[in-house]
Short mmCIF file of C-alpha atoms in Angstrom, two decimals:
data_model
loop_
_atom_site.label_atom_id
_atom_site.label_comp_id
_atom_site.label_asym_id
_atom_site.label_seq_id
_atom_site.Cartn_x
_atom_site.Cartn_y
_atom_site.Cartn_z
CA MET A 1 -59.99 -21.00 168.74
CA GLY A 2 -62.21 -22.85 165.90
CA SER A 3 -64.94 -19.90 166.11
CA GLU A 4 -62.05 -17.09 166.10
CA ARG A 5 -60.79 -18.96 162.77
CA MET A 6 -64.29 -19.21 161.46
CA GLU A 7 -64.89 -15.41 162.51
CA MET A 8 -61.12 -14.97 160.32
CA ARG A 9 -62.35 -16.68 157.43
CA LYS A 10 -65.44 -14.86 157.05
CA ARG A 11 -63.82 -11.53 157.27
CA GLN A 12 -61.52 -12.37 154.90
CA MET A 13 -64.45 -13.82 152.26
CA SER A 14 -65.90 -10.34 152.64
CA VAL A 15 -63.00 -8.28 152.04
CA GLN A 16 -62.74 -10.66 149.03
CA GLN A 17 -66.10 -10.07 147.45
CA GLU A 18 -66.19 -6.29 147.96
CA SER A 19 -62.79 -6.39 146.04
CA VAL A 20 -64.61 -8.25 143.32
CA ALA A 21 -67.23 -6.10 143.29
CA GLY A 22 -65.24 -2.62 143.40
CA THR A 23 -64.04 -4.20 140.05
CA THR A 24 -67.01 -5.00 138.30
CA ALA A 25 -68.74 -1.58 139.10
CA PRO A 26 -70.03 0.18 136.51
CA VAL A 27 -67.89 2.87 134.81
CA GLN A 28 -69.97 5.63 135.85
CA ASN A 29 -69.00 5.21 138.90
CA GLU A 30 -65.38 6.00 138.83
CA GLN A 31 -63.94 8.77 140.35
CA PRO A 32 -63.41 12.30 138.31
CA GLY A 33 -60.02 11.68 136.55
CA GLN A 34 -59.32 8.41 136.61
CA GLY A 35 -60.78 8.07 132.91
CA ASN A 36 -61.08 4.64 131.66
CA ARG A 37 -58.36 3.04 133.19
CA GLY A 38 -60.14 -0.30 133.86
CA SER A 39 -60.16 -1.24 130.13
CA ASN A 40 -56.51 -0.76 129.67
CA ALA A 41 -55.61 -1.91 132.71
CA CYS A 42 -52.04 -4.62 132.69
CA CYS A 43 -53.46 -8.02 133.20
CA PHE A 44 -51.20 -8.23 135.62
CA CYS A 45 -52.55 -5.72 137.85
CA TRP A 46 -55.77 -6.70 139.28
CA CYS A 47 -56.73 -3.15 141.49
CA CYS A 48 -56.79 -1.44 137.75
CA CYS A 49 -54.45 0.84 138.97
CA CYS A 50 -52.27 1.27 135.84
CA SER A 51 -52.78 2.12 132.22
CA CYS A 52 -50.90 0.05 129.53
CA SER A 53 -50.73 -1.09 126.24
CA CYS A 54 -50.97 -4.52 127.32
CA LEU A 55 -53.93 -5.75 124.88
CA THR A 56 -51.98 -3.80 122.09
CA VAL A 57 -48.84 -5.72 122.39
CA ARG A 58 -50.78 -8.65 122.86
CA ASN A 59 -52.38 -8.16 119.70
CA GLU A 60 -49.03 -7.08 118.13
CA ASP A 61 -47.89 -10.80 119.06
CA ARG A 62 -50.91 -12.49 117.45
CA GLU A 63 -50.07 -11.30 114.12
CA GLU A 64 -46.71 -11.51 114.18
CA ARG A 65 -47.54 -15.07 115.08
CA ASN A 66 -50.04 -15.13 112.10
CA ARG A 67 -47.54 -13.69 109.81
CA ARG A 68 -44.63 -16.47 110.84
CA ALA A 69 -47.09 -19.28 110.32
CA SER A 70 -48.14 -18.45 107.07
CA TYR A 71 -44.76 -17.82 105.79
CA ASP A 72 -44.00 -21.26 107.61
CA PHE A 73 -47.19 -22.88 105.56
CA LYS A 74 -45.96 -21.46 102.17
CA ALA A 75 -41.84 -22.53 103.09
CA GLU A 76 -42.62 -26.12 103.64
CA GLY A 77 -45.89 -26.66 101.65
CA ASN A 78 -43.54 -28.08 99.33
CA VAL A 79 -42.10 -30.32 101.86
CA ASP A 80 -45.17 -31.63 102.76
CA PHE A 81 -46.25 -32.28 98.80
CA GLU A 82 -42.85 -33.85 98.53
CA GLU A 83 -43.17 -36.46 101.40
CA SER A 84 -46.31 -37.68 99.88
CA LEU A 85 -44.97 -38.67 96.68
CA LYS A 86 -43.87 -42.44 95.99
CA PRO A 87 -40.38 -42.55 94.12
CA THR A 88 -40.24 -44.54 90.92
CA ALA A 89 -37.57 -46.93 90.26
CA GLU A 90 -35.80 -45.02 88.16
CA GLU A 91 -35.86 -42.30 90.11
CA VAL A 92 -34.14 -44.65 93.32
CA LEU A 93 -31.37 -45.54 90.54
CA LEU A 94 -30.65 -41.58 90.03
CA TRP A 95 -30.24 -40.88 93.53
CA GLY A 96 -27.62 -43.38 94.01
CA GLN A 97 -25.27 -41.68 90.93
CA SER A 98 -25.23 -38.10 92.70
CA PHE A 99 -26.17 -35.32 95.15
CA ASP A 100 -27.10 -33.28 92.89
CA LYS A 101 -29.60 -35.85 90.81
CA LEU A 102 -31.28 -36.50 94.71
CA MET A 103 -31.66 -33.05 95.60
CA HIS A 104 -33.38 -32.18 92.09
CA CYS A 105 -35.82 -34.81 92.68
CA PRO A 106 -38.54 -34.06 94.71
CA THR A 107 -39.17 -37.83 95.95
CA GLY A 108 -35.38 -37.82 96.87
CA ARG A 109 -35.65 -34.49 99.06
CA SER A 110 -38.62 -36.00 101.02
CA ALA A 111 -36.62 -39.62 101.28
CA PHE A 112 -33.40 -37.77 102.21
CA ARG A 113 -35.21 -35.54 104.85
CA GLN A 114 -36.78 -38.56 106.48
CA PHE A 115 -33.37 -40.67 106.48
CA LEU A 116 -31.78 -37.06 107.98
CA ARG A 117 -34.33 -37.28 110.79
CA THR A 118 -33.44 -39.83 111.99
CA GLU A 119 -30.11 -38.23 112.38
CA PHE A 120 -31.41 -35.56 114.28
CA SER A 121 -30.00 -32.54 111.39
CA GLU A 122 -33.39 -32.60 109.18
CA GLU A 123 -32.83 -28.93 110.28
CA ASN A 124 -30.11 -29.05 107.21
CA MET A 125 -32.79 -29.48 104.79
CA LEU A 126 -35.28 -27.04 106.15
CA PHE A 127 -33.05 -24.66 105.97
CA TRP A 128 -32.01 -25.33 102.33
CA LEU A 129 -35.88 -25.53 100.88
CA ALA A 130 -36.65 -22.24 103.28
CA CYS A 131 -33.64 -20.43 101.16
CA GLU A 132 -34.78 -21.97 97.80
CA GLU A 133 -38.36 -20.42 98.22
CA PHE A 134 -36.75 -16.99 99.85
CA SER A 135 -34.57 -16.88 96.68
CA LYS A 136 -37.59 -16.63 94.42
CA GLU A 137 -38.77 -13.77 96.40
CA THR A 138 -38.92 -10.08 94.66
CA ASN A 139 -41.09 -8.04 97.01
CA LYS A 140 -38.45 -5.66 99.10
CA SER A 141 -40.48 -5.81 102.09
CA VAL A 142 -41.76 -9.70 102.22
CA ILE A 143 -37.83 -10.59 102.02
CA GLU A 144 -36.91 -8.60 104.70
CA GLU A 145 -39.59 -9.86 106.76
CA ARG A 146 -39.04 -13.54 105.42
CA ALA A 147 -35.22 -13.01 105.99
CA ARG A 148 -35.61 -12.16 109.66
CA ILE A 149 -37.84 -15.72 110.16
CA ILE A 150 -35.00 -17.63 108.47
CA TYR A 151 -32.29 -16.19 110.33
CA GLU A 152 -34.67 -16.45 113.77
CA ASP A 153 -34.89 -20.03 112.82
CA TYR A 154 -31.85 -21.26 111.34
CA VAL A 155 -28.91 -19.20 112.28
CA SER A 156 -29.37 -17.54 115.46
CA ILE A 157 -27.61 -19.28 118.32
CA LEU A 158 -30.60 -18.90 120.43
CA SER A 159 -32.96 -21.52 117.67
CA PRO A 160 -33.20 -25.22 118.55
CA LYS A 161 -32.95 -25.46 114.54
CA GLU A 162 -29.78 -23.95 114.21
CA VAL A 163 -27.90 -24.59 111.28
CA SER A 164 -23.46 -25.53 112.07
CA LEU A 165 -22.16 -22.24 110.10
CA ASP A 166 -18.72 -21.16 110.19
CA SER A 167 -17.82 -17.48 111.43
CA ARG A 168 -16.81 -16.62 107.95
CA VAL A 169 -20.53 -17.18 106.62
CA ARG A 170 -22.26 -15.45 109.83
CA GLU A 171 -20.76 -12.75 109.34
CA VAL A 172 -21.31 -12.28 105.88
CA ILE A 173 -24.92 -13.30 106.93
CA ASN A 174 -24.77 -10.36 109.35
CA ARG A 175 -23.85 -7.67 107.00
CA ASN A 176 -26.61 -8.75 104.70
CA MET A 177 -28.99 -8.69 107.37
CA LEU A 178 -28.64 -5.14 107.25
CA GLU A 179 -30.09 -4.54 104.06
CA PRO A 180 -31.47 -8.18 102.92
CA SER A 181 -31.80 -9.28 99.75
CA SER A 182 -32.95 -12.72 97.67
CA HIS A 183 -29.12 -13.49 97.95
CA THR A 184 -28.49 -12.88 101.51
CA PHE A 185 -28.13 -16.52 102.47
CA ASP A 186 -26.57 -17.46 99.34
CA ASP A 187 -23.29 -18.95 101.29
CA ALA A 188 -24.91 -20.33 103.95
CA GLN A 189 -27.33 -22.46 101.80
CA LEU A 190 -24.06 -23.70 99.46
CA GLN A 191 -22.11 -24.70 102.85
CA ILE A 192 -25.09 -26.18 104.30
CA TYR A 193 -25.53 -28.15 100.98
CA THR A 194 -22.37 -28.95 100.60
CA LEU A 195 -22.19 -30.37 104.43
CA MET A 196 -25.14 -32.52 103.49
CA GLN A 197 -23.02 -33.86 100.31
CA ARG A 198 -20.11 -34.68 102.40
CA ASP A 199 -21.44 -35.94 105.35
CA SER A 200 -25.14 -36.88 105.18
CA TYR A 201 -25.35 -38.27 101.24
CA PRO A 202 -22.87 -41.11 101.38
CA ARG A 203 -24.53 -42.45 105.13
CA PHE A 204 -28.00 -41.80 103.20
CA MET A 205 -27.26 -44.61 100.91
CA ASN A 206 -25.55 -47.10 102.80
CA SER A 207 -28.63 -46.61 105.23
CA PRO A 208 -31.16 -49.10 105.58
CA VAL A 209 -34.03 -46.33 104.28
CA TYR A 210 -32.45 -46.26 100.67
CA LYS A 211 -31.37 -49.99 100.56
CA THR A 212 -35.32 -50.67 101.31
CA LEU A 213 -35.84 -48.83 98.21
CA LEU A 214 -33.58 -50.32 96.11
CA LYS A 215 -35.28 -53.51 96.81
CA THR A 216 -38.79 -52.27 94.90
CA VAL A 217 -36.22 -52.09 91.89
CA PRO A 218 -36.41 -54.22 88.74
CA GLU A 219 -33.60 -55.92 88.48
CA GLN A 220 -33.11 -55.48 84.39
CA LEU A 221 -32.92 -51.57 85.34
CA VAL A 222 -30.18 -52.30 88.29
CA GLU A 223 -28.36 -54.19 85.52
CA SER A 224 -28.93 -52.03 82.50
#
């Protein structure tokens, strides 16, 4: 039985070697009428018996990833810069006066974003910032592309970063997406801004994050 298994194994190895040799054979050995199918063979078809646009699709996917990465870098470049800033004592006090003053301050947005991260709702700030950047765009082709990216990242129900929008606002966005403009997400941005103001901002004011920053403020500034 052992010798029979060895003989069978040798035959299998021989067949595999012949298959490999066949796939690596020079192009000039191909049968007439076959053309250069090997170079266009589907990545899932080892026999090279078909011709498909697999490589083309792969290249298009790579270009799409590059475009998205480029946009993400632009959209969140300001966020990364803001996180590197340190707030002044005056700024920390301003944050406690109103949510508007907090959001108009780069260091305030940074501190608030870090707080939202602890509550697993950072996507609200990221969406708002993306909309801010998007609203400044004037190039029509860029607007259409970025609108699609923002929709896929924050509005689509399939996205892990989906923000909480009511049905009315979603309907408005869906209509706007038929012909995107720099105002496509205005209603959604306002709704998320209001949500953060009413829900997250009061908790931020009472959070250890803000209280720790308040401790760095000189007493004379607090009293004034």
